[in-house]
Amino acid sequence: MRTKGFAKHYYLMLLPGLIWLFIYNLFPMYGILTAFKDFNPGIGILKSPWIGLENFQYMFELDDSKLIFRNTIFIALAKMIANLIVPLIFALMLNEVKNRLFTRTVQTIVYLPHFLSWVIVAGMMLDIFSYNGPVNQILSSLGLGKSLFFADAHSFPALIVGSDVWKEFGFNAIIFFAALTSINPEMYEAAAIDGASQWKRLTRITLPSILPVAVLLATLSMGNILNAGFDQIFNLYNPTVYSTGDIIDTWVYRAGLIDMQYGLATAVGLLKSVVGLFLISLSYGLAYRFANYRIF
Amino acid sequence: MVTERSAVSKWFNGLNIVLLLVIMFMCLLPVWYTLSISLSDKAAASAGMVFLWPKGFTFGSYETIIHDGQFFRSFFISVQRVIYGAAISFFVILLMAYPLSKNGSDFRGRNVIMWILVFAMLFNGGLVPWYLTMKSLGMINSIWGLVLGGGLPVFNVILVMNYFRNMPKELEESALMDGAGPWRILFNIFLPLAMPVLATVLVFTIVYHWNEFFQALVLMNKSVHYPLQSYIRQVAVVIDPTKMDEESVKRASELSNQTLNAAKIFISMLPLLVIYPFLQKYFVKGITLGSVKG
């Protein structure tokens, strides 16, 4: 192509984005130094004295750190599994309905919660599960005791996973719908002529056809094992459920911005970022190797 | 189309439809319940008498909001943020996606820049370094902290870039033959043809800026500067941990402004509910565009 001499124009086009990237994405990374320093806000990051790995050492001595890593991985893993299986089953169910108006109506409505912010969803959930809320009213009318759901460390993780599934299952199903429409309809016709039942067609044609997509999504989601969902938990948790609901990100927020332990919070956040980068690279690598999946 | 007439299939299909209807109503129920509460009498709501229909129907909560200056201030800040954020992101994304859609052989710097972008998407310094940087940039109490603070939306750049890469090569070649330069090619040829993906990206950006609540909690010293979601979190979501035993929870729920908060929550959902039917066709396309390939 005769694009000689275009390079300077290309760089000019990239300039605004690169400036934005440099100031707001890359420049903050220099603050990572805080993790290795005894940070004093009065004299700035560069002049604060080096302390090596002391912050990391202190982190491993804290009881909190074991707890938050365990909670994070547990909640994230439960979400990964639920957010794969529920949308898959839902997509398969909707795929069996042949009425276009019905399927489109259902799709429109189940995508909606994805677009609500966690502030809004948390506000609604806290209301519904409150002491005098409808869930407790139904329980007590059935003769069961009332429960303070979001203040109970036992039920908290389940409610977190449940409300996340409620918000995202429809949206997560989109990718399965796309995969389902790409199945060749002739396969179903041929199977029907051979006398395969509806159930047989589901298990022998539909499921194997979308299994690769499910495996790919599972692989890609592995990179998120340390992301238990800050926006959600931050809006739903309270000190009574820290033992099961406090995660790395919420802890870093409190340690860093409330208690002003800048160095320690940066160290924990850095550890999370590094492990996260490694896991995401690994999962993308696997997806590329085995499914030829590329983001660019 | 294959048709099925066996009795088992009929049962299965009937049950399937009933279950799907239940799932669909479960998605609407919380929204509907919030609306019912917001239109109910305060006492009836806190006594837990409201389910699917308002008890003691009143517009009282909405009348109170009309006199709530902070609610409107926050609403306006959110609108401002969405407009600035969407406009800036749109142009930056468009301008970046075009050169990055070139091959490494046509544009030498392309691959290096691409890797920097992906690195920035997957790795960040964490909350504290971000906060310290924003502070040193003078972004405290500034709307620009909210508009730009999230950083370059790399994922959206990649989405548009992939769309450009899948357009037929002949388009650009014939324009080059006619002597068009890169700016003309981008704005007169690529821009009109990329409307579907650009609309998708615009939708994602608008929803992101409308819903984002956390940055303001960190960057704003006073709640006068809060956008709507941060304001709603402050009034309706934060639970006071000291009031957690059963007796005080009962008392707190009697005192709390449940109906008023429900009305605030509902109003903040309203813009989204109104434009939602128009959004739908774009985001579905965008999701499938930007994912599973090859």
Coordinates of C-alpha atoms in Angstrom, one line a residue:
Chain A
M1 CA 0.0 0.0 0.0
R2 CA 1.2 3.5 -0.7
T3 CA 1.2 4.6 2.9
K4 CA 4.7 6.1 2.8
G5 CA 5.0 9.3 4.8
F6 CA 1.8 8.5 6.7
A7 CA 3.6 7.4 9.9
K8 CA 3.7 11.0 11.3
H9 CA 0.0 11.3 10.8
Y10 CA -0.6 8.0 12.5
Y11 CA 1.5 9.2 15.5
L12 CA -0.5 12.4 15.6
M13 CA -3.7 10.4 15.7
L14 CA -2.4 8.3 18.6
L15 CA -1.1 11.3 20.5
P16 CA -4.2 12.3 22.6
G17 CA -4.7 8.7 23.6
L18 CA -1.1 8.1 24.4
I19 CA -1.0 11.2 26.6
W20 CA -4.1 10.0 28.5
L21 CA -2.5 6.6 28.8
F22 CA 0.7 8.0 30.1
I23 CA -0.7 10.3 32.7
Y24 CA -3.6 8.2 34.0
N25 CA -2.5 4.6 33.4
L26 CA 1.3 4.5 33.4
F27 CA 2.4 7.4 35.6
P28 CA 0.6 6.0 38.7
M29 CA 2.8 2.9 38.4
Y30 CA 5.7 4.9 39.7
G31 CA 3.7 5.1 43.0
I32 CA 4.4 1.3 43.3
L33 CA 7.7 2.4 44.9
T34 CA 5.6 3.2 48.0
A35 CA 5.5 -0.6 48.6
F36 CA 9.2 -0.6 49.2
K37 CA 9.4 2.6 51.2
D38 CA 8.5 4.0 54.6
F39 CA 6.2 6.4 52.9
N40 CA 5.8 9.8 54.4
P41 CA 3.1 12.0 52.6
G42 CA 4.9 15.1 53.9
I43 CA 8.1 14.5 51.9
G44 CA 6.8 12.6 48.9
I45 CA 7.5 9.2 47.5
L46 CA 11.0 9.8 46.2
K47 CA 12.4 11.2 49.4
S48 CA 10.8 8.6 51.7
P49 CA 13.4 6.1 53.0
W50 CA 13.8 2.7 51.4
I51 CA 12.8 -0.2 53.6
G52 CA 13.1 -3.1 51.2
L53 CA 10.6 -5.8 51.6
E54 CA 9.5 -4.9 55.1
N55 CA 6.0 -4.1 54.1
F56 CA 5.7 -7.5 52.4
Q57 CA 7.1 -9.2 55.5
Y58 CA 4.6 -7.4 57.7
M59 CA 1.8 -8.4 55.3
F60 CA 2.6 -12.1 55.7
E61 CA 2.7 -11.8 59.4
L62 CA -0.8 -10.3 59.6
D63 CA -3.7 -12.7 60.2
D64 CA -5.8 -10.5 58.0
S65 CA -3.9 -11.3 54.9
K66 CA -4.5 -15.0 55.0
L67 CA -8.2 -14.3 55.6
I68 CA -8.6 -11.9 52.7
F69 CA -6.7 -14.1 50.2
R70 CA -8.9 -17.1 51.2
N71 CA -12.1 -15.1 51.0
T72 CA -11.2 -13.6 47.7
I73 CA -10.3 -16.9 46.1
F74 CA -13.4 -18.6 47.5
I75 CA -15.8 -16.0 46.4
A76 CA -14.2 -15.5 43.0
L77 CA -14.1 -19.3 42.3
A78 CA -17.7 -19.7 43.3
K79 CA -18.7 -16.8 41.0
M80 CA -16.7 -18.2 38.1
I81 CA -18.5 -21.6 38.3
A82 CA -21.9 -20.1 38.9
N83 CA -21.5 -17.5 36.2
L84 CA -20.5 -20.2 33.7
I85 CA -23.2 -22.8 34.5
V86 CA -26.2 -20.7 35.1
P87 CA -25.9 -18.7 31.8
L88 CA -25.2 -21.9 29.9
I89 CA -28.3 -23.7 31.2
F90 CA -30.4 -20.5 30.7
A91 CA -29.2 -20.2 27.1
L92 CA -30.0 -23.9 26.4
M93 CA -33.5 -23.5 27.9
L94 CA -34.2 -20.4 25.8
N95 CA -32.8 -22.1 22.7
E96 CA -35.5 -24.8 22.9
V97 CA -38.2 -22.1 22.5
K98 CA -39.0 -21.5 18.9
N99 CA -41.3 -18.4 19.3
R100 CA -39.1 -15.4 18.3
L101 CA -41.2 -12.8 20.1
F102 CA -41.0 -14.8 23.4
T103 CA -37.2 -15.3 23.2
R104 CA -36.6 -11.7 22.3
T105 CA -38.7 -10.4 25.2
V106 CA -37.0 -12.7 27.7
Q107 CA -33.6 -11.6 26.4
T108 CA -34.4 -7.9 26.6
I109 CA -35.5 -8.3 30.2
V110 CA -32.7 -10.5 31.6
Y111 CA -30.0 -8.3 30.1
L112 CA -31.3 -5.3 32.0
P113 CA -29.8 -5.9 35.5
H114 CA -26.3 -5.8 34.0
F115 CA -26.7 -2.1 33.2
L116 CA -27.6 -1.2 36.8
S117 CA -24.8 0.0 39.0
W118 CA -23.8 -2.0 42.1
V119 CA -24.9 0.9 44.2
I120 CA -28.5 0.6 42.9
V121 CA -28.5 -3.2 43.0
A122 CA -27.1 -3.2 46.6
G123 CA -29.7 -0.7 47.6
M124 CA -32.4 -2.9 46.3
M125 CA -30.9 -6.2 47.7
L126 CA -30.4 -4.7 51.2
D127 CA -34.1 -3.6 51.1
I128 CA -35.4 -7.0 50.0
F129 CA -33.3 -8.9 52.5
S130 CA -33.8 -6.4 55.3
Y131 CA -35.3 -7.4 58.7
N132 CA -38.8 -6.3 57.7
G133 CA -38.2 -7.0 54.0
P134 CA -40.3 -9.3 51.8
V135 CA -37.9 -12.3 52.1
N136 CA -38.2 -12.2 55.9
Q137 CA -41.9 -11.6 55.7
I138 CA -42.3 -14.8 53.6
L139 CA -40.1 -16.8 55.9
S140 CA -42.0 -15.7 59.0
S141 CA -45.3 -16.4 57.4
L142 CA -44.0 -19.9 56.7
G143 CA -43.3 -20.2 60.4
L144 CA -39.5 -19.9 60.0
G145 CA -37.4 -17.4 61.9
K146 CA -36.3 -14.0 60.5
S147 CA -32.7 -13.6 59.6
L148 CA -30.4 -10.6 59.1
F149 CA -29.0 -12.0 55.9
F150 CA -26.4 -9.4 55.0
A151 CA -25.2 -9.2 58.6
D152 CA -24.7 -12.9 58.9
A153 CA -21.2 -14.2 58.0
H154 CA -22.6 -17.6 57.1
S155 CA -25.0 -16.5 54.5
F156 CA -23.0 -13.6 53.2
P157 CA -20.8 -15.4 50.5
A158 CA -23.9 -17.2 49.1
L159 CA -25.8 -13.9 48.9
I160 CA -22.8 -12.3 47.1
V161 CA -22.6 -15.1 44.5
G162 CA -26.4 -15.1 44.2
S163 CA -26.8 -11.4 43.6
D164 CA -23.9 -11.5 41.1
V165 CA -25.6 -14.2 39.2
W166 CA -28.9 -12.3 39.3
K167 CA -27.2 -9.3 37.8
E168 CA -25.0 -10.9 35.2
F169 CA -26.4 -14.3 34.0
G170 CA -28.4 -12.8 31.2
F171 CA -25.5 -10.7 29.9
N172 CA -23.2 -13.7 30.2
A173 CA -25.6 -15.8 28.2
I174 CA -25.1 -13.5 25.1
I175 CA -22.0 -15.3 24.1
F176 CA -23.8 -18.7 24.3
F177 CA -26.7 -17.4 22.2
A178 CA -24.1 -16.3 19.6
A179 CA -22.6 -19.8 19.6
L180 CA -26.0 -21.5 19.5
T181 CA -27.1 -19.5 16.4
S182 CA -24.0 -20.6 14.5
I183 CA -24.9 -24.3 14.8
N184 CA -25.9 -25.6 11.3
P185 CA -29.7 -26.3 11.4
E186 CA -29.2 -29.1 8.9
M187 CA -27.7 -31.2 11.7
Y188 CA -31.0 -31.0 13.6
E189 CA -33.0 -31.8 10.5
A190 CA -30.9 -34.8 9.7
A191 CA -31.1 -36.0 13.3
A192 CA -34.9 -35.6 13.4
I193 CA -35.2 -37.7 10.2
D194 CA -33.1 -40.4 11.9
G195 CA -35.6 -40.3 14.7
A196 CA -33.5 -38.6 17.4
S197 CA -35.7 -37.2 20.2
Q198 CA -35.5 -33.6 21.4
W199 CA -33.4 -34.7 24.4
K200 CA -31.0 -36.6 22.2
R201 CA -30.6 -33.6 19.9
L202 CA -29.8 -31.4 22.9
T203 CA -27.2 -33.8 24.3
R204 CA -25.7 -35.0 21.1
I205 CA -25.7 -31.9 18.9
T206 CA -26.3 -28.7 20.9
L207 CA -24.1 -29.4 23.9
P208 CA -21.0 -30.7 22.0
S209 CA -21.3 -27.7 19.7
I210 CA -21.1 -25.1 22.4
L211 CA -18.8 -27.0 24.7
P212 CA -15.7 -25.4 23.2
V213 CA -17.1 -21.9 23.9
A214 CA -17.8 -22.9 27.5
V215 CA -14.2 -24.2 27.9
L216 CA -12.8 -21.1 26.4
L217 CA -14.8 -18.9 28.7
A218 CA -13.7 -21.0 31.7
T219 CA -10.1 -20.6 30.7
L220 CA -10.3 -16.9 30.2
S221 CA -12.1 -16.4 33.6
M222 CA -9.2 -18.1 35.4
G223 CA -7.3 -14.8 35.2
N224 CA -9.9 -13.3 37.5
I225 CA -9.3 -15.6 40.4
L226 CA -8.2 -12.6 42.6
N227 CA -11.1 -10.4 41.5
A228 CA -14.0 -11.2 43.8
G229 CA -15.9 -8.0 42.7
F230 CA -14.9 -4.9 44.6
D231 CA -17.9 -2.7 43.6
Q232 CA -20.4 -5.3 44.7
I233 CA -18.8 -6.3 48.1
F234 CA -17.9 -2.7 48.9
N235 CA -21.6 -1.8 48.7
L236 CA -23.0 -4.9 50.5
Y237 CA -20.6 -5.7 53.3
N238 CA -20.2 -4.4 56.9
P239 CA -17.9 -5.3 59.8
T240 CA -20.0 -8.2 61.0
V241 CA -19.2 -10.2 57.8
Y242 CA -15.5 -9.4 57.5
S243 CA -14.6 -12.9 58.4
T244 CA -16.2 -14.3 55.3
G245 CA -16.7 -11.3 53.1
D246 CA -13.6 -9.1 53.3
I247 CA -11.6 -9.4 50.1
I248 CA -8.2 -8.1 49.0
D249 CA -9.6 -5.0 47.3
T250 CA -11.9 -3.9 50.1
W251 CA -9.1 -4.5 52.7
V252 CA -6.6 -2.5 50.6
Y253 CA -9.1 0.4 50.4
R254 CA -9.5 0.4 54.2
A255 CA -5.9 -0.1 55.0
G256 CA -4.7 2.5 52.5
L257 CA -7.3 5.3 52.3
I258 CA -9.0 5.0 55.7
D259 CA -6.1 3.9 58.0
M260 CA -3.5 5.6 55.9
Q261 CA -1.1 2.6 55.9
Y262 CA 0.0 3.6 52.4
G263 CA 3.1 1.3 52.2
L264 CA 1.3 -1.8 53.4
A265 CA -1.8 -1.3 51.2
T266 CA 0.4 -0.7 48.2
A267 CA 2.3 -3.8 48.9
V268 CA -0.8 -6.0 49.1
G269 CA -2.3 -4.3 46.0
L270 CA 1.0 -4.9 44.1
L271 CA 1.1 -8.5 45.0
K272 CA -2.5 -8.9 43.7
S273 CA -1.7 -7.0 40.5
V274 CA 1.4 -9.1 39.8
V275 CA -0.3 -12.4 40.4
G276 CA -3.3 -11.3 38.4
L277 CA -1.2 -10.3 35.5
F278 CA 0.6 -13.6 35.5
L279 CA -2.7 -15.5 35.7
I280 CA -4.4 -13.5 32.9
S281 CA -1.3 -13.9 30.7
L282 CA -1.4 -17.6 31.4
S283 CA -5.1 -18.0 30.6
Y284 CA -4.9 -15.9 27.4
G285 CA -1.8 -17.9 26.4
L286 CA -3.7 -21.2 26.9
A287 CA -6.8 -19.8 25.0
Y288 CA -4.5 -18.8 22.1
R289 CA -2.7 -22.1 22.0
F290 CA -5.7 -24.4 22.1
A291 CA -8.6 -22.3 20.7
N292 CA -6.7 -19.8 18.6
Y293 CA -8.4 -17.0 20.5
R294 CA -6.8 -13.6 20.3
I295 CA -8.0 -10.3 21.6
F296 CA -6.1 -8.4 18.8
Chain B
M1 CA -38.0 -26.6 10.9
V2 CA -38.2 -29.7 13.0
T3 CA -41.4 -30.3 14.9
E4 CA -41.9 -32.6 17.7
R5 CA -45.2 -34.2 18.8
S6 CA -44.4 -36.6 21.5
A7 CA -46.2 -36.1 24.9
V8 CA -42.9 -36.0 26.8
S9 CA -41.7 -33.1 24.5
K10 CA -44.9 -31.2 25.0
W11 CA -44.5 -31.5 28.8
F12 CA -40.9 -30.5 28.6
N13 CA -41.6 -27.5 26.4
G14 CA -44.4 -26.3 28.6
L15 CA -42.4 -26.6 31.8
N16 CA -39.5 -24.9 30.1
I17 CA -41.6 -21.9 29.2
V18 CA -43.0 -21.6 32.7
L19 CA -39.5 -21.7 34.2
L20 CA -38.3 -19.0 31.7
L21 CA -41.2 -16.8 32.7
V22 CA -40.3 -17.2 36.3
I23 CA -36.7 -16.3 35.6
M24 CA -37.8 -13.3 33.6
F25 CA -40.0 -12.0 36.5
M26 CA -37.2 -12.6 39.0
C27 CA -35.2 -10.1 37.0
L28 CA -37.9 -7.5 37.1
L29 CA -39.1 -8.0 40.7
P30 CA -36.5 -6.0 42.6
V31 CA -37.0 -3.0 40.3
W32 CA -40.8 -3.3 40.7
Y33 CA -40.5 -3.8 44.4
T34 CA -38.4 -0.6 44.7
L35 CA -41.0 1.3 42.7
S36 CA -43.8 0.0 45.0
I37 CA -41.9 1.0 48.1
S38 CA -41.2 4.5 46.8
L39 CA -44.9 5.1 46.2
S40 CA -45.9 3.7 49.6
D41 CA -46.7 5.3 52.9
K42 CA -43.6 5.5 55.2
A43 CA -45.1 3.5 58.1
A44 CA -46.5 0.8 55.9
A45 CA -43.2 0.3 54.2
S46 CA -41.1 0.0 57.3
A47 CA -43.6 -2.4 58.8
G48 CA -42.9 -4.7 55.9
M49 CA -46.5 -4.5 54.5
V50 CA -45.5 -3.7 50.9
F51 CA -45.0 -6.5 48.4
L52 CA -46.0 -6.1 44.9
W53 CA -48.3 -3.1 45.2
P54 CA -47.9 0.2 47.0
K55 CA -49.6 0.5 50.4
G56 CA -51.0 3.9 51.3
F57 CA -50.3 5.2 47.8
T58 CA -48.5 8.6 47.9
F59 CA -46.1 10.7 45.8
G60 CA -44.7 12.1 49.1
S61 CA -41.2 10.7 48.6
Y62 CA -41.0 12.2 45.1
E63 CA -42.2 15.6 46.4
T64 CA -39.5 15.5 49.0
I65 CA -36.8 14.9 46.4
I66 CA -38.0 17.9 44.4
H67 CA -36.8 20.0 47.4
D68 CA -33.6 18.1 47.8
G69 CA -30.9 20.4 46.4
Q70 CA -28.1 17.8 46.8
F71 CA -30.0 15.2 44.7
F72 CA -30.2 17.6 41.8
R73 CA -26.7 18.8 42.2
S74 CA -25.4 15.2 42.0
F75 CA -27.7 14.4 39.1
F76 CA -26.3 17.4 37.2
I77 CA -22.7 16.3 38.0
S78 CA -23.4 12.9 36.7
V79 CA -24.9 14.3 33.5
Q80 CA -21.9 16.5 33.0
R81 CA -19.5 13.6 33.6
V82 CA -21.3 11.4 31.1
I83 CA -21.2 14.1 28.4
Y84 CA -17.6 15.0 28.8
G85 CA -16.5 11.4 29.3
A86 CA -18.4 10.1 26.3
A87 CA -17.3 12.9 24.0
I88 CA -13.6 12.6 24.9
S89 CA -13.6 8.8 24.9
F90 CA -15.3 8.7 21.5
F91 CA -12.8 10.8 19.7
V92 CA -9.7 9.4 21.4
I93 CA -10.9 5.8 20.7
L94 CA -11.7 6.6 17.0
L95 CA -8.3 8.3 16.5
M96 CA -6.4 5.5 18.1
A97 CA -8.2 2.6 16.5
Y98 CA -7.4 3.6 12.9
P99 CA -3.6 3.7 13.0
L100 CA -3.5 0.6 15.3
S101 CA -5.6 -1.3 12.7
K102 CA -2.6 -1.1 10.3
N103 CA -0.2 -4.1 10.0
G104 CA 3.2 -3.9 11.6
S105 CA 4.7 -3.7 8.1
D106 CA 2.6 -0.6 7.1
F107 CA 3.1 1.2 10.4
R108 CA 6.3 0.3 12.2
G109 CA 5.5 1.5 15.7
R110 CA 2.1 -0.3 15.8
N111 CA 3.1 -3.5 17.6
V112 CA 5.0 -1.9 20.3
I113 CA 2.2 0.6 21.1
M114 CA -0.3 -2.3 21.0
W115 CA 1.7 -4.2 23.7
I116 CA 1.9 -1.1 25.9
L117 CA -1.9 -0.7 25.7
V118 CA -2.5 -4.4 26.5
F119 CA -0.1 -4.1 29.4
A120 CA -1.9 -1.0 30.7
M121 CA -5.2 -2.9 30.4
L122 CA -4.1 -5.9 32.4
F123 CA -1.8 -4.4 35.0
N124 CA -2.3 -1.4 37.3
G125 CA -0.4 0.1 40.2
G126 CA -3.3 -0.4 42.6
L127 CA -5.5 1.9 44.5
V128 CA -3.0 3.8 46.7
P129 CA -0.6 4.8 43.9
W130 CA -3.6 5.8 41.8
Y131 CA -4.8 8.0 44.6
L132 CA -1.4 9.6 45.2
T133 CA -1.0 10.3 41.5
M134 CA -4.5 11.9 41.2
K135 CA -3.7 14.0 44.2
S136 CA -0.4 15.2 42.8
L137 CA -2.2 16.1 39.5
G138 CA -4.6 18.3 41.4
M139 CA -7.6 16.1 40.6
I140 CA -9.1 16.3 44.1
N141 CA -12.6 17.9 44.0
S142 CA -12.4 18.2 40.2
I143 CA -14.8 16.8 37.7
W144 CA -11.8 16.0 35.4
G145 CA -10.7 13.4 37.9
L146 CA -13.9 11.6 37.3
V147 CA -13.9 12.1 33.5
L148 CA -10.2 11.0 32.9
G149 CA -9.3 9.2 36.1
G150 CA -10.4 5.8 34.9
G151 CA -7.6 5.9 32.3
L152 CA -7.7 5.2 28.6
P153 CA -10.5 2.7 27.8
V154 CA -8.1 0.2 26.1
F155 CA -10.8 -2.5 25.7
N156 CA -12.9 -0.2 23.6
V157 CA -10.0 0.8 21.5
I158 CA -9.3 -2.8 20.7
L159 CA -13.0 -3.4 19.9
V160 CA -13.0 -0.6 17.3
M161 CA -9.6 -1.6 16.0
N162 CA -10.8 -5.2 15.4
Y163 CA -13.8 -3.8 13.5
F164 CA -11.5 -1.7 11.3
R165 CA -9.2 -4.7 10.6
N166 CA -12.2 -6.8 9.4
M167 CA -13.2 -4.2 6.8
P168 CA -12.3 -5.0 3.2
K169 CA -8.8 -3.9 2.3
E170 CA -10.0 -2.6 -1.2
L171 CA -11.9 0.3 0.5
E172 CA -8.7 1.9 1.7
E173 CA -6.7 0.9 -1.4
S174 CA -9.0 2.6 -3.8
A175 CA -9.2 5.7 -1.6
L176 CA -5.4 5.8 -1.7
M177 CA -5.4 5.6 -5.5
D178 CA -7.7 8.6 -5.6
G179 CA -5.1 10.5 -3.5
A180 CA -6.9 10.5 -0.1
G181 CA -4.7 11.1 2.9
P182 CA -5.1 9.2 6.3
W183 CA -7.4 11.8 7.8
R184 CA -9.8 11.7 4.9
I185 CA -9.8 8.0 4.9
L186 CA -10.6 7.8 8.6
F187 CA -13.3 10.5 8.6
N188 CA -14.9 10.0 5.2
I189 CA -14.7 6.3 4.7
F190 CA -14.0 4.4 8.0
L191 CA -16.1 6.6 10.3
P192 CA -19.4 6.2 8.5
L193 CA -18.9 2.5 8.0
A194 CA -18.0 1.8 11.6
M195 CA -21.2 3.3 13.1
P196 CA -22.4 0.0 14.6
V197 CA -19.3 -0.6 16.7
L198 CA -18.9 3.1 17.6
A199 CA -22.5 3.1 18.9
T200 CA -21.6 0.1 21.0
V201 CA -18.6 1.7 22.4
L202 CA -20.5 4.9 23.1
V203 CA -23.2 2.9 25.0
F204 CA -20.5 1.2 27.1
T205 CA -18.9 4.5 27.9
I206 CA -22.1 6.2 28.9
V207 CA -23.2 3.4 31.1
Y208 CA -19.7 3.3 32.7
H209 CA -19.7 7.0 33.6
W210 CA -23.3 7.0 34.8
N211 CA -22.7 4.0 37.1
E212 CA -19.2 4.6 38.4
F213 CA -19.4 5.6 42.1
F214 CA -16.1 4.8 43.7
Q215 CA -13.7 7.3 42.3
A216 CA -15.7 10.2 43.7
L217 CA -15.6 8.7 47.2
V218 CA -11.8 8.8 47.0
L219 CA -11.3 12.0 45.1
M220 CA -14.0 14.3 46.5
N221 CA -13.5 15.7 50.0
K222 CA -17.1 17.0 50.2
S223 CA -20.3 15.2 49.2
V224 CA -21.4 18.4 47.4
H225 CA -19.1 17.2 44.6
Y226 CA -20.5 13.7 44.4
P227 CA -22.1 12.3 41.3
L228 CA -25.5 10.7 41.7
Q229 CA -24.4 7.1 42.3
S230 CA -21.9 8.1 45.1
Y231 CA -24.6 10.3 46.6
I232 CA -27.1 7.4 46.6
R233 CA -24.6 5.1 48.2
Q234 CA -24.0 7.6 50.9
V235 CA -27.7 8.0 51.8
A236 CA -29.2 4.6 51.0
V237 CA -26.6 1.9 51.1
V238 CA -24.1 2.4 53.9
I239 CA -25.1 0.3 56.9
D240 CA -24.1 1.5 60.3
P241 CA -22.3 -1.4 61.8
T242 CA -23.0 -0.3 65.4
K243 CA -26.7 -0.9 64.9
M244 CA -26.5 -4.6 64.2
D245 CA -28.3 -6.3 67.1
E246 CA -31.9 -7.2 66.4
E247 CA -33.5 -4.7 68.6
S248 CA -31.7 -1.7 67.2
V249 CA -32.1 -2.9 63.6
K250 CA -35.9 -2.8 64.2
R251 CA -35.6 0.7 65.5
A252 CA -33.3 1.8 62.7
S253 CA -35.6 0.5 60.0
E254 CA -38.5 2.5 61.6
L255 CA -36.4 5.6 61.6
S256 CA -34.8 5.2 58.2
N257 CA -36.1 6.8 55.2
Q258 CA -36.8 3.7 53.3
T259 CA -39.4 5.1 50.9
L260 CA -37.4 8.2 50.2
N261 CA -34.3 6.1 49.4
A262 CA -36.3 3.8 47.2
A263 CA -37.6 6.8 45.3
K264 CA -34.0 8.1 44.8
I265 CA -32.8 4.7 43.6
F266 CA -35.7 4.5 41.2
I267 CA -35.1 8.0 39.7
S268 CA -31.4 7.2 39.2
M269 CA -32.4 4.1 37.3
L270 CA -34.9 6.0 35.2
P271 CA -32.6 7.5 32.5
L272 CA -31.2 4.0 31.9
L273 CA -34.6 2.4 31.7
V274 CA -35.7 5.0 29.2
I275 CA -32.8 4.6 26.8
Y276 CA -32.5 0.9 27.4
P277 CA -34.7 -0.3 24.6
F278 CA -32.6 1.7 22.1
L279 CA -29.3 0.4 23.6
Q280 CA -30.1 -3.2 23.3
K281 CA -29.5 -3.8 19.7
Y282 CA -26.1 -2.2 19.9
F283 CA -24.5 -3.9 22.9
V284 CA -25.5 -7.4 21.7
K285 CA -23.8 -6.7 18.5
G286 CA -20.8 -5.2 20.2
I287 CA -20.3 -8.2 22.5
T288 CA -20.3 -10.7 19.7
L289 CA -18.1 -8.5 17.5
G290 CA -15.4 -8.1 20.0
S291 CA -15.2 -11.7 21.2
V292 CA -14.9 -15.3 20.0
K293 CA -13.1 -15.2 16.8
G294 CA -11.2 -17.8 14.8

